[in-house]
PDB file of C-alpha atoms in Angstrom:
ATOM      1  CA  MET A  22     172.390  86.687 133.954  1.00 85.00           C
ATOM      2  CA  ASN A  23     175.144  84.058 134.105  1.00 95.00           C
ATOM      3  CA  GLU A  24     175.400  80.936 131.947  1.00 95.00           C
ATOM      4  CA  ARG A  25     174.002  78.614 134.617  1.00 97.00           C
ATOM      5  CA  ASP A  26     170.961  80.843 135.062  1.00 97.00           C
ATOM      6  CA  LYS A  27     170.370  80.856 131.304  1.00 97.00           C
ATOM      7  CA  ALA A  28     170.698  77.074 131.198  1.00 98.00           C
ATOM      8  CA  ARG A  29     168.238  76.579 134.043  1.00 98.00           C
ATOM      9  CA  LEU A  30     165.730  78.948 132.442  1.00 98.00           C
ATOM     10  CA  ALA A  31     166.127  77.315 129.023  1.00 98.00           C
ATOM     11  CA  LEU A  32     165.497  73.866 130.463  1.00 98.00           C
ATOM     12  CA  ILE A  33     161.993  74.810 131.601  1.00 98.00           C
ATOM     13  CA  PRO A  34     160.477  75.274 128.131  1.00 98.00           C
ATOM     14  CA  VAL A  35     162.617  72.464 126.730  1.00 98.00           C
ATOM     15  CA  LEU A  36     161.246  69.990 129.283  1.00 98.00           C
ATOM     16  CA  ALA A  37     157.701  71.101 128.468  1.00 97.00           C
ATOM     17  CA  GLU A  38     158.317  70.810 124.712  1.00 97.00           C
ATOM     18  CA  LYS A  39     159.875  67.372 124.959  1.00 97.00           C
ATOM     19  CA  HIS A  40     157.208  65.960 127.258  1.00 97.00           C
ATOM     20  CA  PRO A  41     154.739  63.753 125.379  1.00 95.00           C
ATOM     21  CA  ALA A  42     151.862  66.035 126.468  1.00 94.00           C
ATOM     22  CA  HIS A  43     153.854  69.153 125.409  1.00 94.00           C
ATOM     23  CA  HIS A  44     153.330  70.613 128.867  1.00 95.00           C
ATOM     24  CA  ILE A  45     154.414  69.788 132.406  1.00 97.00           C
ATOM     25  CA  GLY A  46     153.316  70.687 135.904  1.00 96.00           C
ATOM     26  CA  ARG A  47     155.266  72.131 138.809  1.00 96.00           C
ATOM     27  CA  THR A  48     155.827  68.740 140.414  1.00 96.00           C
ATOM     28  CA  ALA A  49     157.164  67.325 137.167  1.00 97.00           C
ATOM     29  CA  LEU A  50     159.433  70.354 136.707  1.00 98.00           C
ATOM     30  CA  MET A  51     160.832  69.957 140.221  1.00 98.00           C
ATOM     31  CA  LYS A  52     161.433  66.219 139.866  1.00 98.00           C
ATOM     32  CA  TYR A  53     162.873  66.435 136.342  1.00 98.00           C
ATOM     33  CA  MET A  54     165.376  69.051 137.503  1.00 98.00           C
ATOM     34  CA  TYR A  55     166.227  66.799 140.452  1.00 98.00           C
ATOM     35  CA  PHE A  56     166.711  63.751 138.225  1.00 98.00           C
ATOM     36  CA  LEU A  57     168.824  65.733 135.756  1.00 98.00           C
ATOM     37  CA  GLN A  58     171.133  66.979 138.494  1.00 98.00           C
ATOM     38  CA  ILE A  59     171.337  63.837 140.633  1.00 97.00           C
ATOM     39  CA  LEU A  60     171.031  60.976 138.162  1.00 98.00           C
ATOM     40  CA  ARG A  61     172.634  62.557 135.097  1.00 98.00           C
ATOM     41  CA  ASN A  62     175.093  64.956 136.753  1.00 97.00           C
ATOM     42  CA  VAL A  63     173.789  67.968 134.842  1.00 98.00           C
ATOM     43  CA  PRO A  64     175.416  70.967 136.599  1.00 98.00           C
ATOM     44  CA  LEU A  65     172.333  72.933 137.632  1.00 98.00           C
ATOM     45  CA  GLY A  66     173.532  74.026 141.062  1.00 98.00           C
ATOM     46  CA  TYR A  67     170.337  73.323 142.973  1.00 98.00           C
ATOM     47  CA  SER A  68     170.393  72.270 146.645  1.00 98.00           C
ATOM     48  CA  PHE A  69     167.599  69.749 146.981  1.00 98.00           C
ATOM     49  CA  SER A  70     166.364  68.642 150.380  1.00 97.00           C
ATOM     50  CA  MET A  71     163.536  66.327 151.420  1.00 95.00           C
ATOM     51  CA  TYR A  72     160.171  68.032 151.610  1.00 92.00           C
ATOM     52  CA  SER A  73     156.524  66.982 151.829  1.00 87.00           C
ATOM     53  CA  TYR A  74     156.354  65.817 148.206  1.00 90.00           C
ATOM     54  CA  GLY A  75     159.917  64.580 147.815  1.00 94.00           C
ATOM     55  CA  PRO A  76     163.115  66.408 146.886  1.00 97.00           C
ATOM     56  CA  PHE A  77     162.591  70.160 146.655  1.00 98.00           C
ATOM     57  CA  ASP A  78     164.533  73.360 146.083  1.00 98.00           C
ATOM     58  CA  SER A  79     162.670  76.681 146.117  1.00 98.00           C
ATOM     59  CA  ASP A  80     165.122  77.987 143.506  1.00 98.00           C
ATOM     60  CA  VAL A  81     163.379  75.796 140.905  1.00 98.00           C
ATOM     61  CA  LEU A  82     160.120  77.651 141.563  1.00 97.00           C
ATOM     62  CA  SER A  83     161.997  80.945 141.546  1.00 98.00           C
ATOM     63  CA  ASP A  84     163.406  80.038 138.134  1.00 98.00           C
ATOM     64  CA  LEU A  85     159.890  79.157 136.965  1.00 98.00           C
ATOM     65  CA  SER A  86     158.656  82.563 138.147  1.00 97.00           C
ATOM     66  CA  THR A  87     161.505  84.257 136.278  1.00 98.00           C
ATOM     67  CA  ALA A  88     160.742  82.215 133.157  1.00 98.00           C
ATOM     68  CA  GLU A  89     157.113  83.312 133.356  1.00 97.00           C
ATOM     69  CA  SER A  90     158.032  86.989 133.797  1.00 97.00           C
ATOM     70  CA  LEU A  91     160.348  86.784 130.769  1.00 97.00           C
ATOM     71  CA  ASN A  92     157.571  85.143 128.698  1.00 97.00           C
ATOM     72  CA  LEU A  93     159.585  81.950 128.249  1.00 98.00           C
ATOM     73  CA  VAL A  94     156.705  79.828 129.538  1.00 98.00           C
ATOM     74  CA  CYS A  95     153.111  80.278 130.572  1.00 96.00           C
ATOM     75  CA  SER A  96     151.984  78.569 133.766  1.00 95.00           C
ATOM     76  CA  THR A  97     148.232  78.339 134.239  1.00 93.00           C
ATOM     77  CA  PRO A  98     146.275  76.713 137.065  1.00 91.00           C
ATOM     78  CA  ILE A  99     144.174  73.692 136.135  1.00 88.00           C
ATOM     79  CA  SER A 100     141.700  71.752 138.204  1.00 86.00           C
ATOM     80  CA  PHE A 101     141.167  68.030 138.145  1.00 76.00           C
ATOM     81  CA  TYR A 102     139.317  65.518 140.235  1.00 78.00           C
ATOM     82  CA  GLY A 103     140.765  65.751 143.721  1.00 75.00           C
ATOM     83  CA  GLY A 104     142.769  68.918 143.390  1.00 79.00           C
ATOM     84  CA  TYR A 105     144.489  71.407 141.184  1.00 84.00           C
ATOM     85  CA  GLY A 106     147.814  71.801 139.484  1.00 87.00           C
ATOM     86  CA  TYR A 107     149.568  73.882 136.873  1.00 92.00           C
ATOM     87  CA  ARG A 108     150.148  73.501 133.178  1.00 95.00           C
ATOM     88  CA  ILE A 109     153.490  74.899 132.054  1.00 98.00           C
ATOM     89  CA  ILE A 110     153.777  75.433 128.318  1.00 97.00           C
ATOM     90  CA  PRO A 111     156.509  77.084 126.254  1.00 97.00           C
ATOM     91  CA  GLU A 112     155.988  80.587 124.915  1.00 96.00           C
ATOM     92  CA  PRO A 113     157.542  81.998 121.721  1.00 94.00           C
ATOM     93  CA  GLY A 114     159.960  84.037 123.873  1.00 93.00           C
ATOM     94  CA  ALA A 115     161.690  80.783 124.841  1.00 97.00           C
ATOM     95  CA  GLU A 116     163.515  80.638 121.515  1.00 97.00           C
ATOM     96  CA  LYS A 117     165.880  83.453 122.508  1.00 97.00           C
ATOM     97  CA  ILE A 118     166.955  81.862 125.821  1.00 97.00           C
ATOM     98  CA  LYS A 119     167.285  78.479 124.138  1.00 98.00           C
ATOM     99  CA  GLN A 120     169.613  80.072 121.594  1.00 98.00           C
ATOM    100  CA  GLU A 121     171.626  81.728 124.363  1.00 97.00           C
ATOM    101  CA  ALA A 122     171.920  78.360 126.158  1.00 98.00           C
ATOM    102  CA  ARG A 123     172.428  76.394 122.931  1.00 98.00           C
ATOM    103  CA  VAL A 124     175.809  74.910 123.888  1.00 98.00           C
ATOM    104  CA  PHE A 125     174.456  73.717 127.239  1.00 98.00           C
ATOM    105  CA  LEU A 126     171.283  72.294 125.673  1.00 98.00           C
ATOM    106  CA  GLU A 127     173.296  70.467 123.009  1.00 98.00           C
ATOM    107  CA  ARG A 128     175.676  69.039 125.594  1.00 98.00           C
ATOM    108  CA  TYR A 129     172.907  67.817 127.919  1.00 98.00           C
ATOM    109  CA  GLY A 130     170.135  67.185 125.400  1.00 98.00           C
ATOM    110  CA  GLY A 131     170.594  63.427 125.679  1.00 98.00           C
ATOM    111  CA  ASP A 132     170.153  63.685 129.441  1.00 98.00           C
ATOM    112  CA  VAL A 133     166.931  65.649 129.004  1.00 98.00           C
ATOM    113  CA  ASP A 134     165.686  63.012 126.562  1.00 98.00           C
ATOM    114  CA  TRP A 135     166.616  60.270 129.049  1.00 98.00           C
ATOM    115  CA  VAL A 136     164.700  61.920 131.902  1.00 98.00           C
ATOM    116  CA  ILE A 137     161.608  62.360 129.733  1.00 98.00           C
ATOM    117  CA  SER A 138     161.904  58.779 128.484  1.00 98.00           C
ATOM    118  CA  GLU A 139     162.302  57.308 131.973  1.00 98.00           C
ATOM    119  CA  PHE A 140     159.911  59.514 133.936  1.00 98.00           C
ATOM    120  CA  GLY A 141     157.700  61.362 131.425  1.00 97.00           C
ATOM    121  CA  ASP A 142     154.810  58.933 131.772  1.00 96.00           C
ATOM    122  CA  LEU A 143     154.625  59.211 135.582  1.00 97.00           C
ATOM    123  CA  ASN A 144     151.957  61.276 137.308  1.00 93.00           C
ATOM    124  CA  SER A 145     152.706  63.606 140.227  1.00 93.00           C
ATOM    125  CA  ALA A 146     152.305  60.940 142.911  1.00 94.00           C
ATOM    126  CA  GLU A 147     154.531  58.505 141.017  1.00 97.00           C
ATOM    127  CA  LEU A 148     157.159  61.216 140.548  1.00 97.00           C
ATOM    128  CA  GLU A 149     156.965  61.991 144.272  1.00 97.00           C
ATOM    129  CA  LEU A 150     157.598  58.343 145.144  1.00 98.00           C
ATOM    130  CA  ALA A 151     160.323  57.753 142.537  1.00 98.00           C
ATOM    131  CA  SER A 152     162.223  60.910 143.484  1.00 98.00           C
ATOM    132  CA  THR A 153     161.984  60.084 147.189  1.00 98.00           C
ATOM    133  CA  ILE A 154     163.383  56.617 146.504  1.00 97.00           C
ATOM    134  CA  VAL A 155     166.260  58.123 144.524  1.00 97.00           C
ATOM    135  CA  TYR A 156     166.889  60.643 147.313  1.00 97.00           C
ATOM    136  CA  VAL A 157     167.031  57.969 150.028  1.00 95.00           C
ATOM    137  CA  ASP A 158     169.090  55.715 147.731  1.00 94.00           C
ATOM    138  CA  LYS A 159     171.712  58.461 147.400  1.00 92.00           C
ATOM    139  CA  GLU A 160     171.746  58.925 151.181  1.00 90.00           C
ATOM    140  CA  LEU A 161     172.292  55.181 151.675  1.00 89.00           C
ATOM    141  CA  GLU A 162     174.980  55.092 148.999  1.00 86.00           C
ATOM    142  CA  ASP A 163     176.809  57.962 150.673  1.00 84.00           C
ATOM    143  CA  ALA A 164     176.585  56.141 154.019  1.00 80.00           C
ATOM    144  CA  GLY A 165     177.858  52.856 152.518  1.00 78.00           C
ATOM    145  CA  SER A 166     174.908  50.979 153.989  1.00 70.00           C
ATOM    146  CA  PRO A 167     174.900  47.166 153.669  1.00 64.00           C
ATOM    147  CA  ASP A 168     171.644  45.350 152.738  1.00 63.00           C
ATOM    148  CA  ALA A 169     170.439  48.610 151.286  1.00 73.00           C
ATOM    149  CA  ARG A 170     167.420  47.213 149.374  1.00 74.00           C
ATOM    150  CA  ALA A 171     165.440  46.258 152.469  1.00 80.00           C
ATOM    151  CA  GLU A 172     166.573  49.387 154.263  1.00 88.00           C
ATOM    152  CA  LEU A 173     165.717  51.550 151.264  1.00 93.00           C
ATOM    153  CA  ALA A 174     162.122  50.321 151.032  1.00 93.00           C
ATOM    154  CA  THR A 175     161.646  50.578 154.798  1.00 94.00           C
ATOM    155  CA  LEU A 176     163.025  54.113 155.014  1.00 95.00           C
ATOM    156  CA  VAL A 177     160.976  55.333 152.066  1.00 96.00           C
ATOM    157  CA  ASN A 178     157.852  53.745 153.545  1.00 96.00           C
ATOM    158  CA  GLU A 179     158.523  55.583 156.818  1.00 95.00           C
ATOM    159  CA  ILE A 180     158.804  58.877 154.911  1.00 95.00           C
ATOM    160  CA  LYS A 181     155.877  58.135 152.587  1.00 95.00           C
ATOM    161  CA  PRO A 182     153.545  55.736 154.468  1.00 96.00           C
ATOM    162  CA  HIS A 183     150.556  56.709 152.322  1.00 96.00           C
ATOM    163  CA  PHE A 184     152.030  54.717 149.419  1.00 97.00           C
ATOM    164  CA  GLY A 185     152.261  51.469 151.371  1.00 96.00           C
ATOM    165  CA  ILE A 186     155.244  49.139 151.563  1.00 96.00           C
ATOM    166  CA  ALA A 187     154.148  46.947 148.631  1.00 96.00           C
ATOM    167  CA  ARG A 188     153.986  49.923 146.242  1.00 97.00           C
ATOM    168  CA  VAL A 189     157.285  51.268 147.527  1.00 96.00           C
ATOM    169  CA  GLU A 190     158.922  47.867 146.982  1.00 95.00           C
ATOM    170  CA  ARG A 191     157.505  47.589 143.441  1.00 96.00           C
ATOM    171  CA  THR A 192     158.833  51.043 142.585  1.00 97.00           C
ATOM    172  CA  VAL A 193     162.229  50.239 144.120  1.00 96.00           C
ATOM    173  CA  ASP A 194     162.349  47.046 142.033  1.00 95.00           C
ATOM    174  CA  SER A 195     161.400  48.934 138.868  1.00 96.00           C
ATOM    175  CA  LEU A 196     164.039  51.621 139.427  1.00 97.00           C
ATOM    176  CA  GLN A 197     166.627  48.959 140.273  1.00 95.00           C
ATOM    177  CA  GLN A 198     165.863  47.007 137.087  1.00 95.00           C
ATOM    178  CA  LYS A 199     166.397  50.194 135.096  1.00 95.00           C
ATOM    179  CA  GLY A 200     169.805  50.651 136.745  1.00 94.00           C
ATOM    180  CA  ILE A 201     168.780  53.928 138.368  1.00 96.00           C
ATOM    181  CA  LEU A 202     169.552  53.046 141.985  1.00 93.00           C
ATOM    182  CA  ALA A 203     173.139  53.170 143.238  1.00 87.00           C
ATOM    183  CA  SER A 204     172.976  51.671 146.738  1.00 80.00           C
ATOM    184  CA  ILE A 205     171.672  48.250 145.668  1.00 78.00           C
TER     185      ILE A 205
END
């Protein structure tokens, strides 16, 4: 197992530990990894692309599966009104991988704290919307698009019409006020 693999595996229990609820779900794991890589430049090596629920890379779920098989975390299904999800909690076996990835975790610990601080109180739907906005924002930034704010909200609303333009605009404004968006 190379250093990047160890770092990615160590981040899973760390994110769960640092979350205010002391557990996270699969959507939160996916979006936190995305935010770490894209917004904080943490070198995770994922290749995110747009998917039904926002930015996605199957390697994140593969890493979760590996973490489960190594007893670093336990992921259990939970049901709630309207659906089901997963609760990912750290296991005692996580201490060894965290020690092996100690230098990485120390170097990027502030970034992990920032992601939890900025996004830790969002539910799955809010994480879906915020990560989609960030994804489209990066696409617009790369394209050098003028008048990106109006275009950003419109494009996100086309991708995620179930949120409605007003909610998309409010979330864009919130992310912009926090200095998270680059194209506007």
